[in-house]
CSV table of C-alpha atoms in Angstrom, one decimal:
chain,number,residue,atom,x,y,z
A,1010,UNK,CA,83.7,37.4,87.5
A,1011,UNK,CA,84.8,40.5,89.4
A,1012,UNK,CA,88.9,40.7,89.5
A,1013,UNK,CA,90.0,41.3,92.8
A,1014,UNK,CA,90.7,44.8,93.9
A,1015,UNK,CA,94.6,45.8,94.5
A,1016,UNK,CA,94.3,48.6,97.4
A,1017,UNK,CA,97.6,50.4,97.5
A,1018,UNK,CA,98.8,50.9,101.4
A,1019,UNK,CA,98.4,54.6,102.8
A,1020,UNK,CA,102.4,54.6,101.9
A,1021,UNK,CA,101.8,53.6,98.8
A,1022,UNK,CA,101.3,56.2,95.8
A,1023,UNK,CA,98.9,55.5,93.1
A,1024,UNK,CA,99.3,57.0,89.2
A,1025,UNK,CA,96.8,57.4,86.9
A,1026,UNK,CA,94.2,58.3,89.8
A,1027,UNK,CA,90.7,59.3,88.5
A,1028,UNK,CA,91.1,63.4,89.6
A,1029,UNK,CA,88.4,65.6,90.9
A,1030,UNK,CA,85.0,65.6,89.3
A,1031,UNK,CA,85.1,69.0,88.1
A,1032,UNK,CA,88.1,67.9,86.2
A,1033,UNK,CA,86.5,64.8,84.8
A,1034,UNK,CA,83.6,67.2,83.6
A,1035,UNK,CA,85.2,69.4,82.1
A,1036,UNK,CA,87.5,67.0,80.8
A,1037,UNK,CA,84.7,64.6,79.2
A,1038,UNK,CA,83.0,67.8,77.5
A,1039,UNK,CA,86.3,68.6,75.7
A,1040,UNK,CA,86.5,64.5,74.4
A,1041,UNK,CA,82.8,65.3,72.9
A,1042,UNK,CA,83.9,67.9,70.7
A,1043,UNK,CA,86.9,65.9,69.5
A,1044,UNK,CA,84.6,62.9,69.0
A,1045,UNK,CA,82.9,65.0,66.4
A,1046,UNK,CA,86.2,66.7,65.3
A,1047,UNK,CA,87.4,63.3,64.7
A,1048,UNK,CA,84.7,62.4,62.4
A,1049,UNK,CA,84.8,65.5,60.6
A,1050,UNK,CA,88.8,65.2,60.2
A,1051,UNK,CA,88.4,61.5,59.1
A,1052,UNK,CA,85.9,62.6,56.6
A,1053,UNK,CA,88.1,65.6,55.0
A,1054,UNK,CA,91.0,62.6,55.1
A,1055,UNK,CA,89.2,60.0,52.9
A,1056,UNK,CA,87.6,63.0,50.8
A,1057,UNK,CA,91.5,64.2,49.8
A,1058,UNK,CA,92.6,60.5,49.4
A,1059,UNK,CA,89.5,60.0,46.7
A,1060,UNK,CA,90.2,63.3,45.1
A,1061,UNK,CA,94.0,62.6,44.5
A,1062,UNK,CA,93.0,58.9,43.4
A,1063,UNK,CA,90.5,60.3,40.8
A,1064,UNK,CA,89.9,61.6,37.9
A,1065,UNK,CA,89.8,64.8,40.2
A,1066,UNK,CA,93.6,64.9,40.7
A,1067,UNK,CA,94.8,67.7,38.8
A,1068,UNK,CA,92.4,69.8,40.2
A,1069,UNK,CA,92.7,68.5,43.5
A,1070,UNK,CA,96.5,69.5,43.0
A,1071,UNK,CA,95.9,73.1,41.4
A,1072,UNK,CA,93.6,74.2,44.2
A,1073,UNK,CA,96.0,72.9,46.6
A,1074,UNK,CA,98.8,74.8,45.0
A,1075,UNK,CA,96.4,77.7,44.4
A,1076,UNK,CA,98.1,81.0,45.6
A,1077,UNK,CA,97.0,84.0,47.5
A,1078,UNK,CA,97.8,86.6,49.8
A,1079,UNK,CA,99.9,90.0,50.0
A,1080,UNK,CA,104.0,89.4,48.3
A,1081,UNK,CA,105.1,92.3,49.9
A,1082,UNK,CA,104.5,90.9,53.1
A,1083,UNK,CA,105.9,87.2,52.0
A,1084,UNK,CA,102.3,85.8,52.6
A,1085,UNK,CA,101.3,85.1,49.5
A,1086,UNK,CA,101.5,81.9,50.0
A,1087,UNK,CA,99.3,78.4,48.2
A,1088,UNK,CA,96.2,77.3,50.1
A,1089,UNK,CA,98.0,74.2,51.3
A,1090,UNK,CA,100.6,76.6,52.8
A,1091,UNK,CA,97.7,79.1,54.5
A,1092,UNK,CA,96.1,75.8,55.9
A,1093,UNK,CA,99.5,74.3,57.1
A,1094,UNK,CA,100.7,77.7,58.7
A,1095,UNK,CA,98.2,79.7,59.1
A,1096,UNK,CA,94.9,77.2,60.3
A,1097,UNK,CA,97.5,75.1,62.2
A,1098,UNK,CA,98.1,77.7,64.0
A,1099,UNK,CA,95.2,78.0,66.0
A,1100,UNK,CA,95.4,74.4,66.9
A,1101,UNK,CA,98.3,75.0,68.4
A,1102,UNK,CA,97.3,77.6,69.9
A,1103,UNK,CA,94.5,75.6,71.4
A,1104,UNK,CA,97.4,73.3,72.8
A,1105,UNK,CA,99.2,76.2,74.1
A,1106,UNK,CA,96.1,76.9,76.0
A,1107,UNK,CA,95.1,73.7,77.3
A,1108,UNK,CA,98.5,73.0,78.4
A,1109,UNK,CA,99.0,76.1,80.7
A,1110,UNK,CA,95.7,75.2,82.2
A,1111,UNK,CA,96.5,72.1,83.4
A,1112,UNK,CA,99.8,73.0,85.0
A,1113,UNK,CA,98.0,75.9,86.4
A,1114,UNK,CA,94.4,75.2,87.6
A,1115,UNK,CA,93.8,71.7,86.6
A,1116,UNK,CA,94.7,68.4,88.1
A,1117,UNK,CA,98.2,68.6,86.8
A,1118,UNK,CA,99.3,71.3,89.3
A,1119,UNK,CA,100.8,68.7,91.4
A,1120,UNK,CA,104.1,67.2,90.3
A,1121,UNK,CA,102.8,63.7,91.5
A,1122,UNK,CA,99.8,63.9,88.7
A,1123,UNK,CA,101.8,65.1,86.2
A,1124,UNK,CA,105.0,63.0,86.0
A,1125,UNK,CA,103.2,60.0,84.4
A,1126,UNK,CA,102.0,61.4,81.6
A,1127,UNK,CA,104.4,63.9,81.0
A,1128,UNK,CA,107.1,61.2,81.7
A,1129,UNK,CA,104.8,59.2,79.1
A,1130,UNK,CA,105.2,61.9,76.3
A,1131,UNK,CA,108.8,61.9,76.4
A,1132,UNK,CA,108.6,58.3,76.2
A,1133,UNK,CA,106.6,57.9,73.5
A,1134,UNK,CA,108.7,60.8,71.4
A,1135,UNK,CA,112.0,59.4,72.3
A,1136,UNK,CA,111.4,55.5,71.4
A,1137,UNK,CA,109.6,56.1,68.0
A,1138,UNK,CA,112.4,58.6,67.2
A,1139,UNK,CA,115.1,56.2,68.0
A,1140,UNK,CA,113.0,53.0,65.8
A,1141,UNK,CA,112.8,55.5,63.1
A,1142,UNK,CA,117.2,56.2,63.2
A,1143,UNK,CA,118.1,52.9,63.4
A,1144,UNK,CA,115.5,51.5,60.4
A,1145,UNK,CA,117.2,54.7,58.0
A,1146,UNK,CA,120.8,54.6,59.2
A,1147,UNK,CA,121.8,53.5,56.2
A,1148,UNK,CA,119.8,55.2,53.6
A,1149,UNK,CA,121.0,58.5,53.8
A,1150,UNK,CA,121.0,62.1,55.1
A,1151,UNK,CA,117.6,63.2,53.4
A,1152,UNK,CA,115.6,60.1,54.7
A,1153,UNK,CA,116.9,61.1,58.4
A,1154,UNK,CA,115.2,63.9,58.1
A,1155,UNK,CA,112.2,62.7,58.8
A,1156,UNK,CA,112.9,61.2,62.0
A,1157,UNK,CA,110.4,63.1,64.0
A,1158,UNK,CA,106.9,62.2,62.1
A,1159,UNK,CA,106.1,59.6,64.5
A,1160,UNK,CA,106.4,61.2,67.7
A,1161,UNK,CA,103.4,63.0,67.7
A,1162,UNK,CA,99.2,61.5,68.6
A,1163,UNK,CA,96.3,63.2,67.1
A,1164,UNK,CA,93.7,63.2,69.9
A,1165,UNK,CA,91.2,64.0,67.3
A,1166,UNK,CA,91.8,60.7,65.8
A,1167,UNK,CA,92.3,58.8,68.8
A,1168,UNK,CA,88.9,60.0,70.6
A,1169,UNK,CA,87.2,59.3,67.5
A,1170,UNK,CA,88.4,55.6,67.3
A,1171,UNK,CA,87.7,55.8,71.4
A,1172,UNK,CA,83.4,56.4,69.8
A,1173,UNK,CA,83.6,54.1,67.2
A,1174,UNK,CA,84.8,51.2,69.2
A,1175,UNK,CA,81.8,52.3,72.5
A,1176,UNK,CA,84.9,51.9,74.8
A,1177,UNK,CA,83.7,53.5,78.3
A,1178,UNK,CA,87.2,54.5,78.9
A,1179,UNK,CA,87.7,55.3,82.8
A,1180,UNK,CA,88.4,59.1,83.4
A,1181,UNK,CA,91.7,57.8,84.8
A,1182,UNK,CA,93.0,57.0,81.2
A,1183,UNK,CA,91.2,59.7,79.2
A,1184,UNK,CA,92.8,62.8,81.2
A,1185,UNK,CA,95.9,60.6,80.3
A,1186,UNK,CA,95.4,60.6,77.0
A,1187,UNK,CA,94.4,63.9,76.6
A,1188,UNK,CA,97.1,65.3,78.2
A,1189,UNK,CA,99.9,63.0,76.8
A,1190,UNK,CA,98.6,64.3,73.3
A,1191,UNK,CA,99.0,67.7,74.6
A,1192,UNK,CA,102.4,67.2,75.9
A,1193,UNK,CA,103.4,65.5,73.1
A,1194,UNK,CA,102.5,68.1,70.2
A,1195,UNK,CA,104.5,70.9,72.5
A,1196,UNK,CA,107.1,68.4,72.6
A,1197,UNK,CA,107.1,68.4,68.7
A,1198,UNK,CA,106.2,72.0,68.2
A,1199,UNK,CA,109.5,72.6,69.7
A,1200,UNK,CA,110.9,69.9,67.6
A,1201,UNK,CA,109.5,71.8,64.8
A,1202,UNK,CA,111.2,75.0,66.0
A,1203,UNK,CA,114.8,74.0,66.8
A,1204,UNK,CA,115.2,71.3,64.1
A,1205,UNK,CA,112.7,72.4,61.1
A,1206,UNK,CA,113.9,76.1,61.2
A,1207,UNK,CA,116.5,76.6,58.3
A,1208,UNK,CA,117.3,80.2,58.7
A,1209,UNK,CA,116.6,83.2,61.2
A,1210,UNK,CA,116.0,86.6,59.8
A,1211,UNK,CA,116.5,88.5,63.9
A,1212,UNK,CA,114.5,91.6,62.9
A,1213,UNK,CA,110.8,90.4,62.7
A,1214,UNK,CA,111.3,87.7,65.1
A,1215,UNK,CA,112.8,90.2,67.9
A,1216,UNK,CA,109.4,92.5,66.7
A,1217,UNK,CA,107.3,89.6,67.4
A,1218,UNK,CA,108.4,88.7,70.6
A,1219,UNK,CA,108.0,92.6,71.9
A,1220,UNK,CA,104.1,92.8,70.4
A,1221,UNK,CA,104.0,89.3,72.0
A,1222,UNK,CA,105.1,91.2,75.4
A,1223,UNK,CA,102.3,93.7,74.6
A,1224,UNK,CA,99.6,90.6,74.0
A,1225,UNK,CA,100.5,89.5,77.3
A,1226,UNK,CA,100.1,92.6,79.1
A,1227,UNK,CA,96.4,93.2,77.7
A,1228,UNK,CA,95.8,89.6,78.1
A,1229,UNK,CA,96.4,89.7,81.9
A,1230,UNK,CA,95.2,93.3,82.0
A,1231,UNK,CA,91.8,92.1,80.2
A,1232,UNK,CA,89.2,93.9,82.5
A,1233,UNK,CA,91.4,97.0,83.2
A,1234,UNK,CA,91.8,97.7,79.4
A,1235,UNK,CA,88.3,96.5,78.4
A,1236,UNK,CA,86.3,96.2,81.5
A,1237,UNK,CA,83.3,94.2,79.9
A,1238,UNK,CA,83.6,95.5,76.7
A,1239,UNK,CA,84.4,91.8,75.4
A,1240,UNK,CA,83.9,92.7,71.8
A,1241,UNK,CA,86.2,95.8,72.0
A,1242,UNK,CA,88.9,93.6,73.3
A,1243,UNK,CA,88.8,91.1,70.2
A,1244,UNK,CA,89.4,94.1,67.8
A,1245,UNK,CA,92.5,94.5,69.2
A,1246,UNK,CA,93.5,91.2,70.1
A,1247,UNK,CA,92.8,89.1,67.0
A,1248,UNK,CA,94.9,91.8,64.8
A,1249,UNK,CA,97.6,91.9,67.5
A,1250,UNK,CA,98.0,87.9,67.1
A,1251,UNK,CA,98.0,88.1,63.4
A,1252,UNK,CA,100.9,90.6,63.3
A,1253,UNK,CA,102.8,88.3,65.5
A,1254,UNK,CA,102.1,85.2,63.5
A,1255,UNK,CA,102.9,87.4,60.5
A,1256,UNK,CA,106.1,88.3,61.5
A,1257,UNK,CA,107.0,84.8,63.3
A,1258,UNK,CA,106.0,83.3,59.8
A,1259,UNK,CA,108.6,86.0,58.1
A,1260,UNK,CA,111.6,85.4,60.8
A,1261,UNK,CA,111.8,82.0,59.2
A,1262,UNK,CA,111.0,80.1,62.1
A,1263,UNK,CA,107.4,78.1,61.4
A,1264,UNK,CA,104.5,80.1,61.9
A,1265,UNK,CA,102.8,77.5,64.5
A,1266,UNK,CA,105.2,78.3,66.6
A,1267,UNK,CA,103.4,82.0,67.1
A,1268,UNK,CA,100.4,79.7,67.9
A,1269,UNK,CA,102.3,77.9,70.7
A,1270,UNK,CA,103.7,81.3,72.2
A,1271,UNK,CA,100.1,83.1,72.5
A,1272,UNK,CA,98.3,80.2,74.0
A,1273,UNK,CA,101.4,80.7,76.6
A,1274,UNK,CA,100.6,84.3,76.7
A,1275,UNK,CA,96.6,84.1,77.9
A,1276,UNK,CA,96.2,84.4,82.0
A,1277,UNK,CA,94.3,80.7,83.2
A,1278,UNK,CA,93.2,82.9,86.7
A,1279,UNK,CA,90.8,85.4,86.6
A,1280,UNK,CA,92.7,89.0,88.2
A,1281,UNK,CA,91.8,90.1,91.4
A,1282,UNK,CA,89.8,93.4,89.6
A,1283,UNK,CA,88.0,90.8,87.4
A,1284,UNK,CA,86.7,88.7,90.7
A,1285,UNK,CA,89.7,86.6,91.0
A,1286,UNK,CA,89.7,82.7,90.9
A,1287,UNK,CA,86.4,82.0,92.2
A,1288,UNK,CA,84.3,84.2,89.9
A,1289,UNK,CA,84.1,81.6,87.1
A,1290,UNK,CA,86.6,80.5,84.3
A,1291,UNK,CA,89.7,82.6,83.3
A,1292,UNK,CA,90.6,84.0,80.0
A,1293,UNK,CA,92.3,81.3,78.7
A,1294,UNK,CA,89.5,79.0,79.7
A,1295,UNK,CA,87.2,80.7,78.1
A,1296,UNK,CA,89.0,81.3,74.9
A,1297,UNK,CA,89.5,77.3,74.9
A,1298,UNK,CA,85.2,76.9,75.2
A,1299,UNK,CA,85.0,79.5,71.7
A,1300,UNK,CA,87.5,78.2,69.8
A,1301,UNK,CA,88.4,74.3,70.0
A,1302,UNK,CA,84.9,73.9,67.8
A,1303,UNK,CA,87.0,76.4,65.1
A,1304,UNK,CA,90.5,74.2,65.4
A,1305,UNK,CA,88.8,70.4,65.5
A,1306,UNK,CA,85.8,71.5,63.0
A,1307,UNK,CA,87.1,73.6,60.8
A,1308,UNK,CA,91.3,74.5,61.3
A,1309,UNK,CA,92.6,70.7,61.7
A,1310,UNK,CA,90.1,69.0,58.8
A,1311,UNK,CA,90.8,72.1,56.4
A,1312,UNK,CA,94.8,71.3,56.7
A,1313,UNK,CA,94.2,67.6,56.4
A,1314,UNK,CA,92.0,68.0,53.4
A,1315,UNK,CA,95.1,69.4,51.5
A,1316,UNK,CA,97.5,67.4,52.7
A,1317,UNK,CA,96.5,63.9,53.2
A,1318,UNK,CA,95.8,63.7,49.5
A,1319,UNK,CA,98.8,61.5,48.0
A,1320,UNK,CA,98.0,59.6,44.6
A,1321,UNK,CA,99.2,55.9,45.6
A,1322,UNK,CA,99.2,54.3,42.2
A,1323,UNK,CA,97.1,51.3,42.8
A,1324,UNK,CA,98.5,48.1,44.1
A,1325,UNK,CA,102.3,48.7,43.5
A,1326,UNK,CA,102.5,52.4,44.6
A,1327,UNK,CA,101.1,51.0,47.6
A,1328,UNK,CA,103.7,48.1,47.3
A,1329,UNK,CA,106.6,50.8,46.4
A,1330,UNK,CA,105.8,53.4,49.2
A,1331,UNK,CA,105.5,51.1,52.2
A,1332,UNK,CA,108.8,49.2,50.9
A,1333,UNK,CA,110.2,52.8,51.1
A,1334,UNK,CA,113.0,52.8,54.3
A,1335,UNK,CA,110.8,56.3,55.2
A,1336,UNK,CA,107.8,54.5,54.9
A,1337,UNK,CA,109.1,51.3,57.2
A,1338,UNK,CA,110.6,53.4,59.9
A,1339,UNK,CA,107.2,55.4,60.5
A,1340,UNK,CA,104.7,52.2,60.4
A,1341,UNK,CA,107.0,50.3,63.1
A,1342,UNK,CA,107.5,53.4,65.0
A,1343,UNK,CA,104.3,54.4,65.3
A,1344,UNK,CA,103.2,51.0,65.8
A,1345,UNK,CA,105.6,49.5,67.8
A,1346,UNK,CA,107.5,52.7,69.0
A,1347,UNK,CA,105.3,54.9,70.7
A,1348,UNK,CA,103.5,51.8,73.1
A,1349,UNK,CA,106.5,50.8,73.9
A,1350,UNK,CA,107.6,54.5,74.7
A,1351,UNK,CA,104.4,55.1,76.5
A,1352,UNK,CA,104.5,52.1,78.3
A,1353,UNK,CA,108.2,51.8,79.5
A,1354,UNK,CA,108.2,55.6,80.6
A,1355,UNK,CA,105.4,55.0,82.8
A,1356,UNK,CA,106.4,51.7,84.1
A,1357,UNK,CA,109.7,53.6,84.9
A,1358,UNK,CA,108.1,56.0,87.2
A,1359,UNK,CA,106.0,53.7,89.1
A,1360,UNK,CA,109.0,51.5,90.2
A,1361,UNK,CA,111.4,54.7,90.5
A,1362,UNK,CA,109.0,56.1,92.8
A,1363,UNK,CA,107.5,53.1,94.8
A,1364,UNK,CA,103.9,53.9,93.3
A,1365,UNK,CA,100.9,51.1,91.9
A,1366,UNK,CA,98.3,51.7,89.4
A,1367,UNK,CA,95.1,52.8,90.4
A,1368,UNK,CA,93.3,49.6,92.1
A,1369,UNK,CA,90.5,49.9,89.3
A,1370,UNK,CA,93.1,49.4,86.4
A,1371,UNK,CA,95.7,47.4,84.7
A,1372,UNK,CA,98.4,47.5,82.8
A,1373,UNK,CA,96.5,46.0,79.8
A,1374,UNK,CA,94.6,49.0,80.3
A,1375,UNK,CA,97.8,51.5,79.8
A,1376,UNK,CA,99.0,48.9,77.3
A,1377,UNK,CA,95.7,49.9,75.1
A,1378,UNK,CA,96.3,53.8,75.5
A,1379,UNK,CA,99.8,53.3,74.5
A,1380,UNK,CA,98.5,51.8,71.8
A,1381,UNK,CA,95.9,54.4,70.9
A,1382,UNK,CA,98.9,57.0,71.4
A,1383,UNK,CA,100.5,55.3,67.8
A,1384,UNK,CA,97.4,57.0,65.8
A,1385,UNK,CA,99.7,60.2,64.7
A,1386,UNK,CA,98.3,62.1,61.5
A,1387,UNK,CA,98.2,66.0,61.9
A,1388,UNK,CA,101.4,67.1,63.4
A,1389,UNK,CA,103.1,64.1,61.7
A,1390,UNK,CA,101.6,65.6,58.8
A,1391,UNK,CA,103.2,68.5,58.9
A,1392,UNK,CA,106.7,67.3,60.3
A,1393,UNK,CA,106.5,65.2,56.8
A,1394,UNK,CA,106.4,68.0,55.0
A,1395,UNK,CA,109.1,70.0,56.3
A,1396,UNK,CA,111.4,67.4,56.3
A,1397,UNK,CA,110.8,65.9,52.7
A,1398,UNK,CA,109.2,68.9,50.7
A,1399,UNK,CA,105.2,68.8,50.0
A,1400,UNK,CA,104.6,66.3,46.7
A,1401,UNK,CA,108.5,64.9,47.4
A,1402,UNK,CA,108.0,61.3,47.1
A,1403,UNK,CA,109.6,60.7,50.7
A,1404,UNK,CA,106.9,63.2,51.4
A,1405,UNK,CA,104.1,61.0,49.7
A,1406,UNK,CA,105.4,57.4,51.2
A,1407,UNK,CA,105.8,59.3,54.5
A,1408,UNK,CA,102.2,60.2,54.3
A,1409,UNK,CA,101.2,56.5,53.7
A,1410,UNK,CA,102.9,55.6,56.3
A,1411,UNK,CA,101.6,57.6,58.4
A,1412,UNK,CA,97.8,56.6,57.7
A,1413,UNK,CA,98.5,52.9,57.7
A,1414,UNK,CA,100.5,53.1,61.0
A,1415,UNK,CA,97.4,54.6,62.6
A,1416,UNK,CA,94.8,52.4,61.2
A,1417,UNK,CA,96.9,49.5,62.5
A,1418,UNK,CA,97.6,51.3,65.9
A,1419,UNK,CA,93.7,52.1,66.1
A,1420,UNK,CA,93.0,48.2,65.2
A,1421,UNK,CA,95.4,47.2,67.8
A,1422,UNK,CA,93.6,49.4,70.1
A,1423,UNK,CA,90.2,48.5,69.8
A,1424,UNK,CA,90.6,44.9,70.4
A,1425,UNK,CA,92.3,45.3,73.7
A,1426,UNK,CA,89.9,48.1,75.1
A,1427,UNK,CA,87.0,46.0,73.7
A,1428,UNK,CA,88.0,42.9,75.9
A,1429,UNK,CA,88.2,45.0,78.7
A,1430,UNK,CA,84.9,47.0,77.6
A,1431,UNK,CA,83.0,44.6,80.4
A,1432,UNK,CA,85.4,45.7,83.1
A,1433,UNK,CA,85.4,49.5,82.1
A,1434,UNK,CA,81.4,49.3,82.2
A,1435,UNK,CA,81.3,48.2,85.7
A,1436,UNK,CA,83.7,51.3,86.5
A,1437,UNK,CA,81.3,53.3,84.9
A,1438,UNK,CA,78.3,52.3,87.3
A,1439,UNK,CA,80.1,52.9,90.4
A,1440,UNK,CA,81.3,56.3,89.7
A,1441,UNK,CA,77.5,56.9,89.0
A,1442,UNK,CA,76.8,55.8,92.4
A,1443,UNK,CA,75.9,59.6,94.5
A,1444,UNK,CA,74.1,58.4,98.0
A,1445,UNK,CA,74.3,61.9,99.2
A,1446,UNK,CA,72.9,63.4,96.1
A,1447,UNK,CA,75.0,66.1,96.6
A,1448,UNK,CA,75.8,66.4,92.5
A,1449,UNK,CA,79.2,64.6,93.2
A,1450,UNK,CA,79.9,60.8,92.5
A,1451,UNK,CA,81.1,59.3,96.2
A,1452,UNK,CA,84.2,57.7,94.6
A,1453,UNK,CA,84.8,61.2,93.9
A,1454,UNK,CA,84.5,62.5,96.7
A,1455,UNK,CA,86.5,59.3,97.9
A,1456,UNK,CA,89.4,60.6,95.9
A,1457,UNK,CA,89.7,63.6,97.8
A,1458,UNK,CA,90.3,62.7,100.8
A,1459,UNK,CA,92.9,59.9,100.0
């Protein structure tokens, strides 16, 4: 049976509108590569977990602690570090990227497409944050410390369970999810970089932020410094972001950070002596196309290969580390937590602002995305082991927790967007519906006009 269609009146605004077509495009090519990311990532997850569970241990362990790189220039550093700073990097600076795009060019431009999900990220950083305080109050400093692993989704991980379960997830709430993630791993890069930064050594970082000056300068000079020699510019560029990852690593505060700042620095708008806005995609646009296969293939399953492995101990380590306060505080925060936080942000700023859901969804709908939103692993990763100490045993029931907090938050998931697979399928036919054959879907080019 059809449900009945809510039509907001023309005073009415709507949230979590389905967006241009070009936006759903480009949009639904980015979830394809994650979909494979994901399964990649997953694979390089259960590959560590085996190897640390094995007769493989030690030497899972040794080439994790495994050390190389120049002393003088304090990178010699283990491959678990390299992967964690270095590798990590380049997702975030992926973020960075995508990010700036969609405040600049994309559908997030306007303040009354953005403030749900941003609003949403806050949310679901704020509440999980909060669950994790209250479960630790009492079990001292060091535990407290690792108050911000749940605040962060993995997209990677989240799309991936988005292919397993055949969910035909309306554009509407995959632009959402995708840019909450987003959001929500700057929210806890910066987390990272005001709370995980122990001490500042002013020189290199005050050298990194002037070549980051110059890095801008050719980035939005591209075509005047380079013209359309593309493969001149990379000799410069690629060593010029090194040296300031290099030196952000040195000034003591973490090295993704660098990652964060150059995505910043890369122009989304083509110049005016490059053809300006309407001569095909920008820099940063194009940088996103060449490298997301390198961070969700490669960068992201790498780090997660050598740190996901934690030796459990059979039945009672398992018992032991999810009995852990740590280990408590992340399951129910992720869980728990981040819907809720999701959820009650958004709920928030449709009632503060006299706006309705979309008439093709319902809060079930956001309900299952909040959900999805509780399947952290990579950033929460890393937050685990700046807080605790890699091989820590917080660090190890941390990680635990972390894993079985997202397979329940994917479980959760999956049985809500499966029930409502039916509804999301007839969605799907109508925005295949083009009567003009013009290219463009009519409830597209609906959209634009309301």
């Amino acid at each position: 049976m059809t449900e009945p269609s809510r039509v907001p009146t023309p005073s009415t605004a709507t949230v979590l509108r389905r967006g241009s077509h070009r936006e759903f495009v480009r949009i639904s090519a980015i979830l394809r590569k994650e979909t494979v990311g994901g399964a990649i990532l997953l694979a390089a997850t259960v590959a560590a977990l085996i190897m640390a569970n094995s007769g493989f241990s030690d030497a899972y362990y040794a080439f994790r602690d495994f050390k190389i790189g120049y002393e003088p220039w304090h990178l010699e550093l283990s491959l678990g570090a390299w992967a964690a700073d270095g590798l990590l990097a380049i997702f975030f600076f992926l973020a960075g990227l995508e990010l700036k795009r969609e405040f600049v060019a994309g559908d997030l431009r306007s303040v009354n497409r953005a403030i749900v999900p941003v609003a949403a990220a806050v949310g679901g950083v704020i509440v999980p944050a909060v669950i994790y305080t209250l479960i630790n109050l009492d079990s001292g400093a060091e535990t407290l410390r690792g108050w911000a692993i749940p605040t962060a989704t993995d997209i990677a991980f989240a799309v991936a369970v988005l292919a397993v379960i055949g969910s035909k997830l309306p554009p509407a709430l995959r632009i959402f999810l995708l840019t909450l993630a987003v959001v929500d791993d700057l929210l806890a890069i910066a987390i990272i970089a005001f709370f995980y930064t122990t001490g500042i050594a002013l020189l290199p970082l005050v050298l990194a932020l002037g070549l980051l000056v110059v890095f801008w300068v050719l980035t939005h000079k591209f075509s005047y410094f380079f013209g359309t020699r593309a493969w001149a510019a990379w000799t410069v560029l690629l060593p010029l972001g090194f040296i300031v990852w290099a030196l952000v690593h040195d000034s003591g505060v973490h090295a993704t950070v660098a990652g964060v700042l150059l995505g910043f620095a890369v122009p989304v708008l083509r110049s005016k002596r490059g053809g300006g806005p309407d001569a095909g995609p920008g820099l940063a646009e194009t940088l996103e196309h060449r490298i997301r296969p390198l961070s969700s293939g490669i960068a992201i399953p790498v780090f997660a290969f050598f740190s996901a492995g934690v030796t459990i101990g059979g039945a009672d380590g398992l018992y032991r580390a999810l009995t852990d306060p740590v280990a408590l505080g992340i399951v129910i925060a992720l869980v728990v937590g981040k819907p809720i936080g999701v959820l009650l942000a958004t709920f928030i700023v449709t009632k503060t602002t006299r706006a309705a859901l979309d008439p093709d969804l319902a809060w079930i709908d956001v309900t299952g995305v909040a959900l999805l939103a509780g399947v952290g692993f990579t950033v929460s990763l890393l937050i685990s082991e700046l807080a605790f100490g890699q091989g820590s045993p917080h660090d190890d029931h941390a990680k635990v927790a972390i894993l079985a907090g997202s397979l329940i938050a994917a479980l959760l998931a999956t049985v809500i967007l499966r029930i409502r697979n039916r509804h999301y399928g007839r969605i799907a036919e109508k925005e295949t519906v083009d009567s003009d054959n013009d290219g463009i879907p009519d409830v597209y080019e609906q959209e634009q006009t309301r």
